[in-house]
Amino acid sequence: MSLTSFWKLRRSTARRSGGSRRRSCRNQSTRLRLECLEDRSLLSILTPTTYLDNNTSFVPTAGNTVVPTLRDAVLQANFDGGGDTIKLWPGTYKLSTSAAVSDDGDSDLDITASVTIKTIAGVAVINQTQMDRVLEIANSGLNVTLQNLVIQGGHATDNGITEPALFPAAALGGGIYNDGSNLTLIGVTVCHNSAVGGNGTTTGADGFEAQGGGIYTDGGTVTLINSTINNNTVIGGNAAAGASDVAGGSGGAAQGAGLYATDGATVTLGQSSPIGGFDNFLSNHAVGGKGGAGGTGSPAGGGIGGQADGGGLYLDGSSLSLANKYVLLTVSSNCVTGGTGGAAGVGTIDATNGPGTGGSGLGGGLYATEAATVTLTGPLVAVVANQATGGAGGAGGNVSDGGLGGEAGGAGIISFDATLTMTGGSVSANQALGGAGGAATGSNSGGSGGIALGGGLWINDGSLVTLTSVTVAGNRAVGGSGAKAVATGAAGNGGAAEGGGIVCFGTADDPTFTNLVVAGNLAQGGSGGAGINGGNGGDGGSAEGGGLAVDSLALIGGSVSGNRAVGGSGGAGGAGSTPGSGGGGGTAQGGALFSAEGTISLSRTWIIGNSATGGSGGSGGKAVGTTGRGNGNSGGQGGGGGTAQGGALYLDDATTTVAVPSITGNIAQGGSGGTGGQGAAGVGSGIGGQGGTGGDGGQAQGGALFNTDDATTTLTGTPLLANVARGGNGGWGGAGGLGHKVGALGDGGDGGGGQGGGAYVDAANITATTLDLEASNVIGNVAAGGLRGFGHFNGLNGTGSGGGVFVDDLNGGVLIAPPTTKIIGNSPNNVATTA
């Protein structure tokens, strides 16, 4: 067949035109005709036949232009050795051939020579109806172009070229499998395809991985122009359960639900012409396999849940670039969900009999690793509304607590040992949700929630990153909830959250972010689980860095505003004759930025209206039962509110230089104490039990910044204006129990103290910590204590000190304020110390 030969398939009915009679063929209920044209000339008309996808009698021959099916057209193109174009009229082309009667033992279209498949005047749908992928490009180095098509319905259960006969196996490329060729998609939609890894089949065996629900490319190139990859799925295989002295297996990984690129593949988005265009990765979903349940004996623990990475795209040692900055690139509503950990084994007390941790969920939109390179340049890049969720921890066993929830991170973008360059665009409204703690069993404790890192971006492990004029807004990192207790066990604690907008740890070079807008992001610790049968509630998880959590960073220009770090709420205490106390609220540190170590440089950046808020304490448990005289028992104590440190900046063992227009209107707010539990009712002439004592409000330290543990911070020409450190309110005493005489209210909790409305200079470990104010005025800041809780005896109001600066000079805190620096108009006083 010549290079200009092509096939054209269209709907028609038999009709007469110009004295000639055109005859048609039937595809199920639709009448279709295949015309063969060369150089725009009509060559032949097919005899009527039933259009089926199992024409086993077709044999490709040299120069043939008569092909009854789409599959036959592909076979003929392969026979011709490259350069053919297959042209289709709009319609749906069903791949209905079973593996038993297909040309090569499977049901997909196998491409072994360069070819173009395109639709004329509309879109054609290639729909796989069998348990197989749609297209398999079986040779490397080919040039394959798909245009104006929909690729759908593929279902991969094997790993393609190398081991197609093995089952169960890894599953690669649900829609398209590309083995090292050059694949171009123009106006193509790849949708509703899946790759499902095989389950473990022998005792304690791991599940198999699944990669590339829409497209899998091993090397080669993939170029997308005005194309959409949407609603594809990868599901890792479930692990097999353990047995006697055998642990459960680990769940299979699920990676790259939309597109998976490995082995040096090059992925190019957009087009080189200046007219713009679009590419979309939408609503793809990766789900890790379940960990296998533990067996009996030792070791026989539950298996780890499978990891889920890269809901939209996964790049393994490959590159991704945007060819045209005027192309609209949307990576939206993709999600990853780690697999559930396997339940604990049954046996003697042994650490190896515990439940499996939930699988991690990382990179809801994009995951780049193994020296991958990502270059996204242009204002029309939108990584928005993606989600990363850790898997739930496995249930506890007879000798073990519930499992830890899986970690979640980089809901928009995650970069591990990769190079990320992003100029313009936005990473917005993404959320990372730590996995829930595993359920408790019997007298054992519930599992703690998983950690959440980087609601927008997580950059780690040797990555090189450059962000310029990027908006990171409205992202959330929320720690997983601790599991509630059952029987007499304790409740699980909430998971921590770090970097509502960006987490950046362990990078190869100190990153520089220029003209970055970090706004309205949230890091929130998970809630502690509720106690039961007199057990204490779990503590809320900590929250660090509402906007950014980093080691080292240079931030030039832009703004960091309206971000929040919020500690998790403590769980309620369990009811009982000796009721449990409410869990403590989680700490909150660094509403704008948290740094635990390293070097921080901030210049020309507005830092406005951020907040760190400690978590609320859990309510005390309600009392049941009576004493020997029929008097009701007392209620449980409310949990303490969480501490808040650094409404804007939290700096721990960091060297920091700040030269910004101002740090204004930031708040450190201590958490409220929990309400005391209600007393038990009296019996007969008994008196109702006294309510439980309310929890104390949390401390608030450093409305604008908090320095601790050998940190050295220099502010140059940076005023601290109208920042607030306010202690949390004390919890109210619990209600008295009913009875012959109503029991007394519980005592109210004390309000928390507020210290350092502008700044707090701490000195953990009795090492020098220095705050140097160079021409940096501290004006109009407030330190205020929280209100007392009311009860039988009211608590004490918290006190405020160091409205401007509070210095813990007993432990080595040092304040340097040159005479030209003004510390004035702060309340209740300008500078306070512990001396």
Short mmCIF file of C-alpha atoms in Angstrom, two decimals, residues 47-343:
data_model
loop_
_atom_site.label_atom_id
_atom_site.label_comp_id
_atom_site.label_asym_id
_atom_site.label_seq_id
_atom_site.Cartn_x
_atom_site.Cartn_y
_atom_site.Cartn_z
CA THR A 47 -19.60 -6.61 -1.20
CA PRO A 48 -22.16 -6.43 1.63
CA THR A 49 -20.95 -8.30 4.69
CA THR A 50 -21.55 -8.35 8.43
CA TYR A 51 -19.10 -6.01 10.15
CA LEU A 52 -17.56 -7.99 12.98
CA ASP A 53 -14.23 -7.80 14.84
CA ASN A 54 -13.36 -11.43 14.34
CA ASN A 55 -12.67 -11.70 10.62
CA THR A 56 -10.20 -14.56 10.91
CA SER A 57 -10.20 -15.16 7.15
CA PHE A 58 -8.53 -11.84 6.35
CA VAL A 59 -4.92 -12.17 5.11
CA PRO A 60 -2.89 -9.01 4.43
CA THR A 61 -1.41 -8.89 0.93
CA ALA A 62 0.87 -6.49 -0.88
CA GLY A 63 -1.01 -3.50 -2.32
CA ASN A 64 -4.31 -4.56 -0.76
CA THR A 65 -6.84 -1.78 -0.12
CA VAL A 66 -9.89 -3.87 0.73
CA VAL A 67 -10.16 -4.32 4.53
CA PRO A 68 -13.42 -5.39 6.17
CA THR A 69 -12.64 -4.33 9.79
CA LEU A 70 -10.58 -1.84 11.74
CA ARG A 71 -8.53 -4.70 13.12
CA ASP A 72 -7.82 -5.83 9.58
CA ALA A 73 -6.76 -2.33 8.64
CA VAL A 74 -4.20 -2.39 11.48
CA LEU A 75 -3.00 -5.83 10.36
CA GLN A 76 -2.60 -4.55 6.80
CA ALA A 77 -0.69 -1.47 8.01
CA ASN A 78 1.63 -3.70 10.02
CA PHE A 79 2.16 -5.90 6.94
CA ASP A 80 2.98 -2.86 4.82
CA GLY A 81 5.81 -2.00 7.20
CA GLY A 82 4.99 1.62 8.03
CA GLY A 83 3.73 4.90 6.64
CA ASP A 84 0.04 4.03 6.21
CA THR A 85 -2.82 6.25 7.28
CA ILE A 86 -6.12 4.76 8.48
CA LYS A 87 -8.96 7.26 8.17
CA LEU A 88 -12.30 6.69 9.87
CA TRP A 89 -15.70 8.30 9.77
CA PRO A 90 -17.25 9.15 13.18
CA GLY A 91 -18.83 6.23 14.99
CA THR A 92 -18.00 3.57 17.58
CA TYR A 93 -15.60 0.80 16.65
CA LYS A 94 -16.02 -2.03 19.13
CA LEU A 95 -13.17 -4.42 19.78
CA SER A 96 -15.20 -7.56 20.36
CA THR A 97 -12.81 -10.30 19.35
CA SER A 98 -12.06 -12.74 22.13
CA ALA A 99 -8.49 -13.77 22.81
CA ALA A 100 -9.18 -17.26 21.51
CA VAL A 101 -9.81 -16.11 17.94
CA SER A 102 -7.65 -12.99 17.70
CA ASP A 103 -4.54 -12.65 15.63
CA ASP A 104 -2.00 -12.85 18.45
CA GLY A 105 -3.74 -14.37 21.44
CA ASP A 106 -5.15 -11.17 22.89
CA SER A 107 -7.94 -8.74 22.12
CA ASP A 108 -6.19 -5.40 21.74
CA LEU A 109 -5.01 -3.75 18.53
CA ASP A 110 -1.31 -4.58 18.21
CA ILE A 111 0.72 -2.01 16.27
CA THR A 112 4.08 -3.17 14.94
CA ALA A 113 4.72 -0.55 12.22
CA SER A 114 4.52 3.22 12.05
CA VAL A 115 0.96 4.33 11.34
CA THR A 116 -1.53 7.20 11.63
CA ILE A 117 -5.11 6.53 12.72
CA LYS A 118 -7.39 9.56 12.38
CA THR A 119 -11.04 10.50 12.09
CA ILE A 120 -12.48 12.65 9.31
CA ALA A 121 -15.04 15.34 10.25
CA GLY A 122 -15.62 14.36 13.85
CA VAL A 123 -14.53 11.83 16.45
CA ALA A 124 -14.43 8.06 16.32
CA VAL A 125 -14.59 5.91 19.45
CA ILE A 126 -12.45 2.79 19.75
CA ASN A 127 -14.14 0.85 22.52
CA GLN A 128 -12.64 -2.30 24.04
CA THR A 129 -15.31 -4.74 25.16
CA GLN A 130 -12.98 -7.57 26.21
CA MET A 131 -10.67 -7.93 29.23
CA ASP A 132 -7.70 -6.36 27.49
CA ARG A 133 -6.12 -2.99 26.76
CA VAL A 134 -7.11 -1.04 23.64
CA LEU A 135 -3.78 -0.43 21.86
CA GLU A 136 -0.42 -2.07 22.26
CA ILE A 137 2.53 -0.50 20.43
CA ALA A 138 4.72 -3.54 20.46
CA ASN A 139 7.95 -2.30 18.86
CA SER A 140 10.27 0.53 19.82
CA GLY A 141 11.21 3.38 17.51
CA LEU A 142 7.90 3.56 15.65
CA ASN A 143 6.02 6.76 14.85
CA VAL A 144 2.38 6.37 15.83
CA THR A 145 -0.11 9.23 15.56
CA LEU A 146 -3.68 9.12 16.84
CA GLN A 147 -6.01 11.98 15.91
CA ASN A 148 -9.61 12.81 16.78
CA LEU A 149 -10.24 9.57 18.61
CA VAL A 150 -11.62 8.32 21.92
CA ILE A 151 -9.72 5.41 23.45
CA GLN A 152 -11.91 3.78 26.08
CA GLY A 153 -12.89 0.60 27.88
CA GLY A 154 -9.41 -0.91 28.11
CA HIS A 155 -8.69 -3.21 31.04
CA ALA A 156 -5.11 -4.41 31.55
CA THR A 157 -4.40 -7.33 33.82
CA ASP A 158 -0.92 -8.19 32.53
CA ASN A 159 2.35 -6.38 31.98
CA GLY A 160 2.15 -6.15 28.20
CA ILE A 161 5.02 -7.18 25.97
CA THR A 162 7.39 -9.09 28.21
CA GLU A 163 5.18 -11.48 30.13
CA PRO A 164 1.69 -11.47 28.65
CA ALA A 165 0.95 -15.03 29.67
CA LEU A 166 1.63 -14.73 33.38
CA PHE A 167 -1.34 -14.40 35.71
CA PRO A 168 -1.69 -12.94 38.21
CA ALA A 169 0.81 -10.26 37.28
CA ALA A 170 1.56 -6.58 37.27
CA ALA A 171 -0.88 -4.63 35.11
CA LEU A 172 0.48 -1.96 32.76
CA GLY A 173 -1.30 0.37 30.35
CA GLY A 174 -5.06 -0.01 30.49
CA GLY A 175 -5.75 2.17 27.46
CA ILE A 176 -2.43 2.29 25.60
CA TYR A 177 0.81 0.41 26.18
CA ASN A 178 3.77 2.02 24.40
CA ASP A 179 7.02 0.08 24.26
CA GLY A 180 9.52 2.80 23.42
CA SER A 181 7.91 4.34 20.34
CA ASN A 182 7.03 7.93 19.49
CA LEU A 183 3.35 8.36 20.26
CA THR A 184 1.48 11.55 19.32
CA LEU A 185 -2.10 12.22 20.40
CA ILE A 186 -3.95 15.08 18.67
CA GLY A 187 -7.48 15.80 19.82
CA VAL A 188 -7.65 12.44 21.58
CA THR A 189 -9.53 11.49 24.73
CA VAL A 190 -8.23 8.51 26.72
CA CYS A 191 -10.93 7.68 29.24
CA HIS A 192 -12.51 4.97 31.37
CA ASN A 193 -9.62 2.57 31.08
CA SER A 194 -8.11 0.61 33.96
CA ALA A 195 -5.09 -1.43 34.99
CA VAL A 196 -5.68 -3.85 37.85
CA GLY A 197 -2.81 -5.71 39.46
CA GLY A 198 -3.24 -9.34 40.33
CA ASN A 199 -3.95 -10.41 43.89
CA GLY A 200 -1.46 -12.44 45.88
CA THR A 201 -2.42 -16.08 45.57
CA THR A 202 -0.13 -17.94 47.96
CA THR A 203 0.05 -17.56 51.73
CA GLY A 204 1.43 -14.15 52.67
CA ALA A 205 2.12 -13.17 49.05
CA ASP A 206 2.19 -9.51 48.04
CA GLY A 207 -0.30 -8.00 45.63
CA PHE A 208 0.98 -6.95 42.18
CA GLU A 209 1.34 -3.35 41.08
CA ALA A 210 -0.77 -1.51 38.52
CA GLN A 211 0.66 1.34 36.42
CA GLY A 212 -0.72 3.57 33.70
CA GLY A 213 -4.49 3.26 33.71
CA GLY A 214 -4.77 5.50 30.66
CA ILE A 215 -1.28 5.33 29.10
CA TYR A 216 1.89 3.42 30.00
CA THR A 217 5.08 4.32 28.18
CA ASP A 218 8.38 2.52 28.69
CA GLY A 219 10.84 4.92 27.11
CA GLY A 220 10.00 6.61 23.84
CA THR A 221 8.02 9.82 23.62
CA VAL A 222 4.43 10.85 24.25
CA THR A 223 3.20 14.13 22.79
CA LEU A 224 -0.26 15.42 23.73
CA ILE A 225 -1.92 18.17 21.71
CA ASN A 226 -5.45 19.28 22.63
CA SER A 227 -5.98 15.95 24.36
CA THR A 228 -7.65 14.81 27.56
CA ILE A 229 -6.75 11.92 29.86
CA ASN A 230 -9.69 11.41 32.19
CA ASN A 231 -11.48 8.93 34.44
CA ASN A 232 -8.86 6.22 34.21
CA THR A 233 -8.03 3.94 37.13
CA VAL A 234 -5.15 1.91 38.50
CA ILE A 235 -5.80 -0.54 41.33
CA GLY A 236 -3.04 -2.44 43.10
CA GLY A 237 -3.63 -6.09 43.81
CA ASN A 238 -4.68 -7.19 47.27
CA ALA A 239 -2.18 -9.19 49.30
CA ALA A 240 -2.83 -12.67 50.57
CA ALA A 241 -3.41 -13.33 54.26
CA GLY A 242 -0.79 -14.94 56.43
CA ALA A 243 -1.00 -18.28 58.17
CA SER A 244 0.82 -20.03 60.99
CA ASP A 245 4.00 -18.03 61.66
CA VAL A 246 3.52 -16.19 58.35
CA ALA A 247 2.71 -12.51 58.09
CA GLY A 248 0.23 -11.06 55.65
CA GLY A 249 1.62 -9.71 52.38
CA SER A 250 1.84 -6.08 51.32
CA GLY A 251 -0.74 -4.58 49.00
CA GLY A 252 0.30 -3.81 45.44
CA ALA A 253 1.21 -0.26 44.41
CA ALA A 254 -1.03 1.79 42.11
CA GLN A 255 0.80 4.46 40.10
CA GLY A 256 0.00 6.84 37.28
CA ALA A 257 -3.74 6.47 36.88
CA GLY A 258 -3.73 8.86 33.93
CA LEU A 259 -0.22 8.38 32.53
CA TYR A 260 2.83 6.43 33.72
CA ALA A 261 6.20 7.22 32.09
CA THR A 262 9.41 5.34 32.88
CA ASP A 263 12.88 4.50 31.61
CA GLY A 264 13.77 7.92 30.20
CA ALA A 265 10.49 8.58 28.44
CA THR A 266 9.82 12.13 27.23
CA VAL A 267 6.33 13.57 27.70
CA THR A 268 5.54 16.84 25.90
CA LEU A 269 2.33 18.76 26.45
CA GLY A 270 0.89 21.48 24.22
CA GLN A 271 1.98 22.54 20.77
CA SER A 272 4.69 24.77 19.33
CA SER A 273 2.40 27.11 17.38
CA PRO A 274 1.43 30.40 19.06
CA ILE A 275 -2.32 29.82 18.88
CA GLY A 276 -2.52 28.05 22.22
CA GLY A 277 -4.58 24.96 22.95
CA PHE A 278 -5.17 22.67 25.92
CA ASP A 279 -4.26 19.41 27.59
CA ASN A 280 -6.20 17.93 30.50
CA PHE A 281 -5.63 15.27 33.16
CA LEU A 282 -8.95 14.97 34.93
CA SER A 283 -10.55 12.69 37.55
CA ASN A 284 -8.10 9.80 37.34
CA HIS A 285 -7.82 7.59 40.43
CA ALA A 286 -5.08 5.37 41.86
CA VAL A 287 -5.95 2.93 44.67
CA GLY A 288 -3.37 0.86 46.51
CA GLY A 289 -4.06 -2.79 47.23
CA LYS A 290 -5.07 -3.99 50.67
CA GLY A 291 -2.51 -5.49 53.01
CA GLY A 292 -3.06 -9.12 53.92
CA ALA A 293 -4.36 -10.04 57.35
CA GLY A 294 -1.84 -11.48 59.77
CA GLY A 295 -1.73 -15.12 60.65
CA THR A 296 -1.15 -16.89 63.94
CA GLY A 297 2.01 -17.34 65.94
CA SER A 298 5.08 -15.16 65.42
CA PRO A 299 5.90 -13.37 63.21
CA ALA A 300 2.41 -13.09 61.80
CA GLY A 301 1.54 -9.41 61.55
CA GLY A 302 -0.73 -7.72 59.05
CA GLY A 303 0.72 -6.49 55.77
CA ILE A 304 1.23 -2.87 54.78
CA GLY A 305 -1.35 -1.30 52.50
CA GLY A 306 -0.20 -0.63 48.95
CA GLN A 307 1.01 2.82 48.05
CA ALA A 308 -0.89 5.00 45.57
CA ASP A 309 1.11 7.60 43.63
CA GLY A 310 0.42 10.03 40.82
CA GLY A 311 -3.30 10.24 40.19
CA GLY A 312 -2.84 12.32 37.05
CA LEU A 313 0.76 11.54 36.04
CA TYR A 314 3.65 9.47 37.38
CA LEU A 315 7.17 10.14 36.07
CA ASP A 316 9.88 7.60 36.88
CA GLY A 317 13.22 8.87 35.56
CA SER A 318 11.38 10.60 32.73
CA SER A 319 10.73 14.17 31.65
CA LEU A 320 7.64 16.32 31.34
CA SER A 321 7.53 19.70 29.66
CA LEU A 322 5.03 22.22 28.39
CA ALA A 323 5.98 23.22 24.84
CA ASN A 324 3.87 26.37 24.66
CA LYS A 325 3.32 28.72 27.58
CA TYR A 326 -0.07 29.72 26.12
CA VAL A 327 -1.44 26.20 26.36
CA LEU A 328 -4.02 25.64 29.09
CA LEU A 329 -2.79 22.68 31.14
CA THR A 330 -5.32 21.47 33.70
CA VAL A 331 -4.47 18.73 36.20
CA SER A 332 -7.64 18.54 38.24
CA SER A 333 -9.76 16.29 40.44
CA ASN A 334 -7.32 13.39 40.31
CA CYS A 335 -6.87 11.39 43.48
CA VAL A 336 -4.74 8.71 45.10
CA THR A 337 -5.82 6.50 47.98
CA GLY A 338 -3.42 4.25 49.86
CA GLY A 339 -4.47 0.71 50.58
CA THR A 340 -5.81 -0.38 53.97
CA GLY A 341 -3.32 -2.10 56.24
CA GLY A 342 -3.88 -5.74 57.04
CA ALA A 343 -5.41 -6.70 60.37
#
